[in-house]
Tab-separated table of N, CA and C in Angstrom:
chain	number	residue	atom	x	y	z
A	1	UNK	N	18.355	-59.506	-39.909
A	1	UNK	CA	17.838	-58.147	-39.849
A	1	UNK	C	18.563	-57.417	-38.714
A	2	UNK	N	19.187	-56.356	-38.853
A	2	UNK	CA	19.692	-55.738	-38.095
A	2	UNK	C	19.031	-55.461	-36.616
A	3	UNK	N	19.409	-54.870	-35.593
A	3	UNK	CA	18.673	-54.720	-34.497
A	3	UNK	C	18.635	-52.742	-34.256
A	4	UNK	N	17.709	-52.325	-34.211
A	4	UNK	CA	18.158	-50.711	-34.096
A	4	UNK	C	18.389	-50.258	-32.560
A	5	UNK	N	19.189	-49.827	-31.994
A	5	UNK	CA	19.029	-49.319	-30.372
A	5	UNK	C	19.501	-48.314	-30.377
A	6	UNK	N	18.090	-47.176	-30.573
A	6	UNK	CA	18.710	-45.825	-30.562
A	6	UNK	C	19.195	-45.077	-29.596
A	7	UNK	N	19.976	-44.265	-29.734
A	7	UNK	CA	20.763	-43.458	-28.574
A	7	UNK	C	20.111	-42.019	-28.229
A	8	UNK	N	20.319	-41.262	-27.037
A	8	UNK	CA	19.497	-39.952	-27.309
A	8	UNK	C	19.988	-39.381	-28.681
A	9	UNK	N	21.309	-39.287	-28.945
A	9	UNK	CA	21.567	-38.572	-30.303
A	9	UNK	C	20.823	-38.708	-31.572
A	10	UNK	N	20.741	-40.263	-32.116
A	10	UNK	CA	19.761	-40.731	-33.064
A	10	UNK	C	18.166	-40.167	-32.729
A	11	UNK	N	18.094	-39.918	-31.373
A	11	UNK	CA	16.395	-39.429	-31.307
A	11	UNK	C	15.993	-38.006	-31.571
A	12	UNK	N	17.196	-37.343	-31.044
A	12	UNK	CA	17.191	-35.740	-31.234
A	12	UNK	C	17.849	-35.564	-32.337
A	13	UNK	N	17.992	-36.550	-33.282
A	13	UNK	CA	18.865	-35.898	-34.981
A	13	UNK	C	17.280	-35.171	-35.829
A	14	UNK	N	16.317	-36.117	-35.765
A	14	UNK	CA	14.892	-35.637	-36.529
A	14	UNK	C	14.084	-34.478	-35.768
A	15	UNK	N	14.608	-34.530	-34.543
A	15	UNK	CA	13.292	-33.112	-34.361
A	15	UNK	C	13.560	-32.008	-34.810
A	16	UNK	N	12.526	-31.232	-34.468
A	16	UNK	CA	12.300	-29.617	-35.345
A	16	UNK	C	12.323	-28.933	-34.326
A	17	UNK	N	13.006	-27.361	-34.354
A	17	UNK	CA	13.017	-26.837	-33.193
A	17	UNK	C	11.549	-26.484	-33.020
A	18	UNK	N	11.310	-26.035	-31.463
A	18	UNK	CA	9.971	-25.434	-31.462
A	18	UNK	C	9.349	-23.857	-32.284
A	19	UNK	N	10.655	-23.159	-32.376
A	19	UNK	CA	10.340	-22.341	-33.223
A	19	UNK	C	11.733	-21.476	-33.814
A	20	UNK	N	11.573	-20.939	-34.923
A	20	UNK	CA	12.929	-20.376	-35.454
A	20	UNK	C	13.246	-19.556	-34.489
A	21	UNK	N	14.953	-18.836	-34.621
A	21	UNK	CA	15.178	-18.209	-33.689
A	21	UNK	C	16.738	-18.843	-33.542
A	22	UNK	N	17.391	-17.666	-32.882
A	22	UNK	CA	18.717	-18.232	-32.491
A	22	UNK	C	18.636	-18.944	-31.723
A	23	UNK	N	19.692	-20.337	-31.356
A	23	UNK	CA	20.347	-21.320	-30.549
A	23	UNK	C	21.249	-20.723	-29.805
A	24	UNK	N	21.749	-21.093	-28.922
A	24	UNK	CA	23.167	-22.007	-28.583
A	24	UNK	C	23.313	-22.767	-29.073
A	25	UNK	N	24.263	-23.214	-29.580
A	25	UNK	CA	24.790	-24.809	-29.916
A	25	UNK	C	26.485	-25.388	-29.416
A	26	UNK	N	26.662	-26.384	-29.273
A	26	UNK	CA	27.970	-27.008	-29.240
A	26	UNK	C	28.142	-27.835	-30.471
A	27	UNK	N	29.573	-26.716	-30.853
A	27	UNK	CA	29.977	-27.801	-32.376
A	27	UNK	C	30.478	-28.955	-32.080
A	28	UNK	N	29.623	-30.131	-32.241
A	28	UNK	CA	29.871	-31.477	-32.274
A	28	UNK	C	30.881	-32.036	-33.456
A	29	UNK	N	30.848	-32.069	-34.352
A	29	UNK	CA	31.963	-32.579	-35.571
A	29	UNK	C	31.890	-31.764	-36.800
A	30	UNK	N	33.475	-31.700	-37.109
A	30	UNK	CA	33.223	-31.217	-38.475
A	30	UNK	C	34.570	-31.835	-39.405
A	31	UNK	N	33.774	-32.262	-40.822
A	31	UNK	CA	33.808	-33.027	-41.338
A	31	UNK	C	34.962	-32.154	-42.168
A	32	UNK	N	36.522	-32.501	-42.019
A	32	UNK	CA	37.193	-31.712	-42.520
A	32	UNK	C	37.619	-31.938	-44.066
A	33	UNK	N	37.654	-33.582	-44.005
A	33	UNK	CA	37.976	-34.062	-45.448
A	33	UNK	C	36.518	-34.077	-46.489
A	34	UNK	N	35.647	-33.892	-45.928
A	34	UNK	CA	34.223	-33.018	-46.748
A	34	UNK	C	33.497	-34.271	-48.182
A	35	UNK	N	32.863	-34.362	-48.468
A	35	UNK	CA	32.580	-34.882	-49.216
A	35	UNK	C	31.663	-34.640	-50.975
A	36	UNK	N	31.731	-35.337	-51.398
A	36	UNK	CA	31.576	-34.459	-52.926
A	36	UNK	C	30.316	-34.635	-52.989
A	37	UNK	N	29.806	-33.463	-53.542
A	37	UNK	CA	28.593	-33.241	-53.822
A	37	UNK	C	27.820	-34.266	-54.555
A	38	UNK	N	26.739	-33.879	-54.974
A	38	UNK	CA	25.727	-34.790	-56.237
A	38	UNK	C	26.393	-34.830	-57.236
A	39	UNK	N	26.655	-32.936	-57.558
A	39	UNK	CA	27.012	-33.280	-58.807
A	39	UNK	C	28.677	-33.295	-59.157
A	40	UNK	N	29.284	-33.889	-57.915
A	40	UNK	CA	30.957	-34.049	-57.857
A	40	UNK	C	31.319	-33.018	-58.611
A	41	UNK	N	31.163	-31.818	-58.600
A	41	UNK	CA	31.845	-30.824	-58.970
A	41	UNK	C	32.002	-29.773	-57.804
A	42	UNK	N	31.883	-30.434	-56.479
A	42	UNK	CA	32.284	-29.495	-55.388
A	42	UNK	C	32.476	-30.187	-54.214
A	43	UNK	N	32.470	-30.120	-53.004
A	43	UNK	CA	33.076	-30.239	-52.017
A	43	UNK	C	32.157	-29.885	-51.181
A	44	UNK	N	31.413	-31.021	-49.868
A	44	UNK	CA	30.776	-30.419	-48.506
A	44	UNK	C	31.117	-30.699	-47.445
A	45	UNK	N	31.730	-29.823	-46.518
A	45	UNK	CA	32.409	-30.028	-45.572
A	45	UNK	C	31.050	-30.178	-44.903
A	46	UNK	N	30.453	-31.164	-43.426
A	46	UNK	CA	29.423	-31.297	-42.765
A	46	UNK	C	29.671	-30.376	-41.584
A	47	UNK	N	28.889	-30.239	-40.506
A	47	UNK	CA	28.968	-29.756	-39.552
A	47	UNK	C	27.745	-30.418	-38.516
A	48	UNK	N	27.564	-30.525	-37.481
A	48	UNK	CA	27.371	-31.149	-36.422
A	48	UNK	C	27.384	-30.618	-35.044
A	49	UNK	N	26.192	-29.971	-35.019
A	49	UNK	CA	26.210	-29.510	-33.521
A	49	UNK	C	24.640	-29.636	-32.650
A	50	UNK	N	24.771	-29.409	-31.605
A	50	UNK	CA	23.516	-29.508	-30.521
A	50	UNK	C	23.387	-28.749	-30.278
A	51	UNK	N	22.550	-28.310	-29.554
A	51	UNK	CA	21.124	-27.211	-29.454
A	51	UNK	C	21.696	-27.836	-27.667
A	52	UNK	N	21.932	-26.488	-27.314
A	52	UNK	CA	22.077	-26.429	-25.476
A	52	UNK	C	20.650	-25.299	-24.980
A	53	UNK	N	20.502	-24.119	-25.814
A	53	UNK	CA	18.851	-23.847	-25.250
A	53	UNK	C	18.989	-22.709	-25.981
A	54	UNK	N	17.827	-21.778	-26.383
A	54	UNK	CA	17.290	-20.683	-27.265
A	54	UNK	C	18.253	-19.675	-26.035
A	55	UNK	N	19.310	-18.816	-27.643
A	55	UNK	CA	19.970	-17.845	-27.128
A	55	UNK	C	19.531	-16.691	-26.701
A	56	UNK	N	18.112	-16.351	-26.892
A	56	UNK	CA	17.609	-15.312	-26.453
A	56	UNK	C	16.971	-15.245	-24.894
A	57	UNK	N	15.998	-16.196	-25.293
A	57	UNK	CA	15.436	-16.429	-23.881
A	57	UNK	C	16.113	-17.493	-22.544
A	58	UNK	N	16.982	-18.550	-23.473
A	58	UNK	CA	17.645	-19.100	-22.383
A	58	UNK	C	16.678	-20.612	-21.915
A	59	UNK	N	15.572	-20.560	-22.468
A	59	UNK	CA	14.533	-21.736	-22.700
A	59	UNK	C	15.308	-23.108	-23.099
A	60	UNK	N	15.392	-24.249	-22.487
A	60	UNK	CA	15.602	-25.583	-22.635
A	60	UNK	C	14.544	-26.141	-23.395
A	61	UNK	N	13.778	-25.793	-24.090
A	61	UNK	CA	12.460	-26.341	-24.903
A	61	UNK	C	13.417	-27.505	-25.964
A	62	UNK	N	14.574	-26.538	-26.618
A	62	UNK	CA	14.964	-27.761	-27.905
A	62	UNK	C	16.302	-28.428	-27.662
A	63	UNK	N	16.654	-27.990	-25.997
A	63	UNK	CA	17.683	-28.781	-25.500
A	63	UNK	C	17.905	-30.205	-26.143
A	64	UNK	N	18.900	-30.374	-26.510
A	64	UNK	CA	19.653	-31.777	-26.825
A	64	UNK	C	19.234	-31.862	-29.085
A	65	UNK	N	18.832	-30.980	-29.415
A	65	UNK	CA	17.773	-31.261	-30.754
A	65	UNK	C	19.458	-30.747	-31.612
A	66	UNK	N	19.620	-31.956	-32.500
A	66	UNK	CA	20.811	-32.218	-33.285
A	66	UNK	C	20.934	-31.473	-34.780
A	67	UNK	N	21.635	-30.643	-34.776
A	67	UNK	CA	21.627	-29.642	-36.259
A	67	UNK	C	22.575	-30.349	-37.074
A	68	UNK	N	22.713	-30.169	-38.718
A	68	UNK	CA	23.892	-30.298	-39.968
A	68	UNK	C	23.309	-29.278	-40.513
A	69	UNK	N	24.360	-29.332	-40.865
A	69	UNK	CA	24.704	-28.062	-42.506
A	69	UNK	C	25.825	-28.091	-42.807
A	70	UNK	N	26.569	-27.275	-43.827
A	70	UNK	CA	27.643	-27.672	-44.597
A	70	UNK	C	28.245	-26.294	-45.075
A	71	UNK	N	29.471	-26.196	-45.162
A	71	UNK	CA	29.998	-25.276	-45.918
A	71	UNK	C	30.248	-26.167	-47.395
A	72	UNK	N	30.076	-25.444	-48.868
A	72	UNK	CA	30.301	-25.792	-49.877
A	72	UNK	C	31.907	-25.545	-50.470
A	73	UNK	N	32.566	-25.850	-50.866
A	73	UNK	CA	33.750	-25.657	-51.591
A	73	UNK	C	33.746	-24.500	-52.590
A	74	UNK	N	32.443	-24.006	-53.148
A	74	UNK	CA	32.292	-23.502	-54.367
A	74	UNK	C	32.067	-21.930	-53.392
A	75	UNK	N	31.652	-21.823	-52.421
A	75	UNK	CA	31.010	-20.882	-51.462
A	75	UNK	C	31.324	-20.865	-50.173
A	76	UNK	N	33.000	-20.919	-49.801
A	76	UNK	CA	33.671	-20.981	-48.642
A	76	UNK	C	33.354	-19.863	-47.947
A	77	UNK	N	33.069	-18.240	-48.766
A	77	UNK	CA	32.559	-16.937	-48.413
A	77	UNK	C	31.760	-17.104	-46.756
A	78	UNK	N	30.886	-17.920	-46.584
A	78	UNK	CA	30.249	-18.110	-45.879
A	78	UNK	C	30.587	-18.659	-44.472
A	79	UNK	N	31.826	-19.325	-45.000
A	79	UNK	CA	32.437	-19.512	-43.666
A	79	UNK	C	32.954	-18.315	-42.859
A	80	UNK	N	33.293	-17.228	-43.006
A	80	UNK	CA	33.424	-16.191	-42.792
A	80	UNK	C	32.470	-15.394	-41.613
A	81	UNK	N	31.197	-15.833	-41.437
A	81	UNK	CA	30.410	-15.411	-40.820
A	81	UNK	C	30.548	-16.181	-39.546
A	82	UNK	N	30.800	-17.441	-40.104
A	82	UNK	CA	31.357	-18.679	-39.208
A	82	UNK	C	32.576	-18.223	-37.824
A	83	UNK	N	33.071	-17.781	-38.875
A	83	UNK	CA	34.473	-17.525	-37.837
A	83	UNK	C	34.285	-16.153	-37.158
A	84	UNK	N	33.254	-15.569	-37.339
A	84	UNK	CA	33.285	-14.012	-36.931
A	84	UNK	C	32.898	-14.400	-35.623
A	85	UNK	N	31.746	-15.623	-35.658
A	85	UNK	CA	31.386	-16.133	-34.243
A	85	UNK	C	32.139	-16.675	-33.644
A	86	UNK	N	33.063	-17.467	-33.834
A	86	UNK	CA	34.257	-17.854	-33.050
A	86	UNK	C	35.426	-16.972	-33.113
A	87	UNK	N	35.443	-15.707	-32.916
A	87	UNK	CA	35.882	-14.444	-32.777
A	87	UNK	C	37.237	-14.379	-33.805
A	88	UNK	N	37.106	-15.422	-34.807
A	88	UNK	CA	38.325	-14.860	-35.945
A	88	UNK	C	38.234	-13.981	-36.803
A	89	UNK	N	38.665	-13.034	-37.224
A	89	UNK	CA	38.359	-12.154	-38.325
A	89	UNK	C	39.233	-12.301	-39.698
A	90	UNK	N	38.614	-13.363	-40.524
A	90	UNK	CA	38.891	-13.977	-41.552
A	90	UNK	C	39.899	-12.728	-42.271
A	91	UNK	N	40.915	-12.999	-43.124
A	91	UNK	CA	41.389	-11.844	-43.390
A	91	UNK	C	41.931	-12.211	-44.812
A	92	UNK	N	42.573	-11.432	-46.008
A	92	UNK	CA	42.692	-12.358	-47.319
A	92	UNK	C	44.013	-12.822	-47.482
A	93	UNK	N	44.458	-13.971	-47.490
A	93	UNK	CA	45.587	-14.738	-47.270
A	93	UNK	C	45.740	-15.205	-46.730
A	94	UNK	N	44.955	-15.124	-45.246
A	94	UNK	CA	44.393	-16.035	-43.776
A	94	UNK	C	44.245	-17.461	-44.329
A	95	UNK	N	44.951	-18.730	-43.244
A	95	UNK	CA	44.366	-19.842	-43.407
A	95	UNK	C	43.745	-20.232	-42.123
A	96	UNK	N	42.527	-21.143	-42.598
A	96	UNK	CA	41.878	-21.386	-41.089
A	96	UNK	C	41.503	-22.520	-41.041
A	97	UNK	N	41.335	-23.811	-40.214
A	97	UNK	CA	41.286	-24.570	-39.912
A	97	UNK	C	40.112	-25.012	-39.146
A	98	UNK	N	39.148	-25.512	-40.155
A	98	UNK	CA	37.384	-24.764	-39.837
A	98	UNK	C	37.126	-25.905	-38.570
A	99	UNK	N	37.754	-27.223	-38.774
A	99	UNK	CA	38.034	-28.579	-38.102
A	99	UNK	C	38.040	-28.225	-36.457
A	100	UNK	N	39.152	-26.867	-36.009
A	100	UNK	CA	39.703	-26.441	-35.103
A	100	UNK	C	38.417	-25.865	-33.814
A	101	UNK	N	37.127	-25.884	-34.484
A	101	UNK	CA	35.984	-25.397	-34.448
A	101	UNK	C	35.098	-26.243	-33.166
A	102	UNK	N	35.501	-27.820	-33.455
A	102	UNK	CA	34.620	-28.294	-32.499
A	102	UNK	C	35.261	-28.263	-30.833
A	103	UNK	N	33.906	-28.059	-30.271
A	103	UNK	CA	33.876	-27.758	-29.139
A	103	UNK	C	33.646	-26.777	-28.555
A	104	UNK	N	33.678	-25.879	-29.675
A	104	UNK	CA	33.096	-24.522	-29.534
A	104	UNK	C	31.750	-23.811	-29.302
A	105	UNK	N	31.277	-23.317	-28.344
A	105	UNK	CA	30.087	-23.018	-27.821
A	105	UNK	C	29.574	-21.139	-29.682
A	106	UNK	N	28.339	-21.547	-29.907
A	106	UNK	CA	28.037	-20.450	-30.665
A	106	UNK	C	26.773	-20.370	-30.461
A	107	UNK	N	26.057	-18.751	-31.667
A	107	UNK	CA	24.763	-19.229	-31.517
A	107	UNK	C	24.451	-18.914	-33.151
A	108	UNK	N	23.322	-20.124	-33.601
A	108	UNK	CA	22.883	-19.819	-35.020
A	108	UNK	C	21.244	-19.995	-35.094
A	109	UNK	N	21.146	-19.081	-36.620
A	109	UNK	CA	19.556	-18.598	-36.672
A	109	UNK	C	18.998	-19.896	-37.347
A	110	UNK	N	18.418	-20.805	-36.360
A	110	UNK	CA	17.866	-21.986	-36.881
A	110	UNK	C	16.042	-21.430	-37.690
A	111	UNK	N	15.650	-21.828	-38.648
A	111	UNK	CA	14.374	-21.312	-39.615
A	111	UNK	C	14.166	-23.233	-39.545
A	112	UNK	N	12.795	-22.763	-39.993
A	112	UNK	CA	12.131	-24.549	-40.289
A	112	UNK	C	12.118	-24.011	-41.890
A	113	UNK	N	12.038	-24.973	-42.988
A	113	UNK	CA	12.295	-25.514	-44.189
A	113	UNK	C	11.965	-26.603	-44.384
A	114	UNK	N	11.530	-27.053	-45.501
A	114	UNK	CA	11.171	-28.400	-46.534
A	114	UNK	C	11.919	-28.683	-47.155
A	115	UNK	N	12.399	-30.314	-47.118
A	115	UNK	CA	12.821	-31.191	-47.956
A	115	UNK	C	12.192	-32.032	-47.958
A	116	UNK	N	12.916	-33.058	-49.622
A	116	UNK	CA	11.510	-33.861	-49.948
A	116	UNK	C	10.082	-34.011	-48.873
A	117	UNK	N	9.511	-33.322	-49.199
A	117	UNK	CA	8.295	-32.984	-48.548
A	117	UNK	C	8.237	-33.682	-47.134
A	118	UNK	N	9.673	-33.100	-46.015
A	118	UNK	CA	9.289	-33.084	-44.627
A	118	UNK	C	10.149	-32.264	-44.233
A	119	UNK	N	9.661	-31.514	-43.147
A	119	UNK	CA	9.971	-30.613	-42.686
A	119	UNK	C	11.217	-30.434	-41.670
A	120	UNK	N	12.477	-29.926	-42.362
A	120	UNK	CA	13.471	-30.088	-41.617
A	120	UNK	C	13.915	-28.199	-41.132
A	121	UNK	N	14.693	-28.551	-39.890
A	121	UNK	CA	15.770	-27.180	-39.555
A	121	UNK	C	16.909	-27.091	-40.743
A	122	UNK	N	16.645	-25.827	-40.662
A	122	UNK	CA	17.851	-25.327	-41.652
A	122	UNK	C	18.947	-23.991	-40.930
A	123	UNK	N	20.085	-24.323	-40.904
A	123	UNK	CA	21.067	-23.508	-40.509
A	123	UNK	C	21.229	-22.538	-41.661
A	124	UNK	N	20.762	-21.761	-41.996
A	124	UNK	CA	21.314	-20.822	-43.615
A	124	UNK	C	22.250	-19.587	-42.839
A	125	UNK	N	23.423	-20.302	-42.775
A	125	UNK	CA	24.566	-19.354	-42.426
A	125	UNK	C	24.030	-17.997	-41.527
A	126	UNK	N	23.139	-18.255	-40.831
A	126	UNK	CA	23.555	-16.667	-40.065
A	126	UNK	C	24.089	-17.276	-38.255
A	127	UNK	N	25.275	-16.717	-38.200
A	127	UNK	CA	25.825	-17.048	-37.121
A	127	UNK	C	26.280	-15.749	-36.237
A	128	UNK	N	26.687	-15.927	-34.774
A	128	UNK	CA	27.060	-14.735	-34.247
A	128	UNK	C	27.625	-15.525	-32.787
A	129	UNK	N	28.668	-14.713	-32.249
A	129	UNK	CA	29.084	-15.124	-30.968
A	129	UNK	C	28.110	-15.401	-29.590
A	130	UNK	N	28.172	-16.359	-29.226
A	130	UNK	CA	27.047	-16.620	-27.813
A	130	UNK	C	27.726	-15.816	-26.465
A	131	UNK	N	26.598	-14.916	-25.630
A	131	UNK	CA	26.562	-14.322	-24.917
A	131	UNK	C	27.714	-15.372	-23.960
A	132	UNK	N	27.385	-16.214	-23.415
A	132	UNK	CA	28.177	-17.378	-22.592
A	132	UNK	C	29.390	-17.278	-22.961
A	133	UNK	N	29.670	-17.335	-24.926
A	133	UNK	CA	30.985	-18.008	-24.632
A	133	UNK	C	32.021	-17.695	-24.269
């Protein structure tokens, strides 16, 4: 039987923020070679970042609390909002290198949401440049 020894990361991957609202975050990884959906007819690039403290107030309440979400292949559009926060202005013929991303300080509108009936954070694409960065 395996032995589990969790790390702070594994402990702060399940919590919920204390309440919706923009972050800070640091983009921790992003998953450039992406992986295929359910129904392998698309492409999800992951994303991976931490919660450094609520961009408004500046509150450490959900300090260290571990976000994912994904850009889709079918709905790259969205990355766009992405890059507006890391001050690129996506343009048509532009290539961008979404990978190029981590380490980058931002802030996104974390909402609470349900899956299979438990309650997870959801990143639904609204992003914007952090006062800091």
């Amino acid at each position: 039987m395996p032995i589990f020894e969790p790390n702070k990361k594994d402990l702060m991957r399940g919590k919920i923020v204390s309440e919706p609202g923009w972050y800070k975050v640091s983009i921790d990884a992003f998953d450039g070679e992406g992986k295929l959906s359910k129904d392998k007819g698309s492409t999800n690039y992951n994303v991976e970042a931490t919660i450094i403290e609520n961009a408004d107030t500046g509150a450490k309440t959900d300090e260290g609390i571990m976000l994912m979400w994904n850009f889709n292949s079918k709905a790259m559009g969205f990355a766009t909002g992405y890059l507006a926060a890391l001050g690129i202005n996506a343009e048509l013929g532009g290539r961008y290198r979404l990978e190029d991303s981590v380490g980058s300080i931002i802030d996104v509108f974390v909402e609470h949401d349900t899956y299979d009936n438990r309650q997870v954070n959801r990143v639904n694409h609204k992003y914007r440049p952090s006062k800091a960065a």
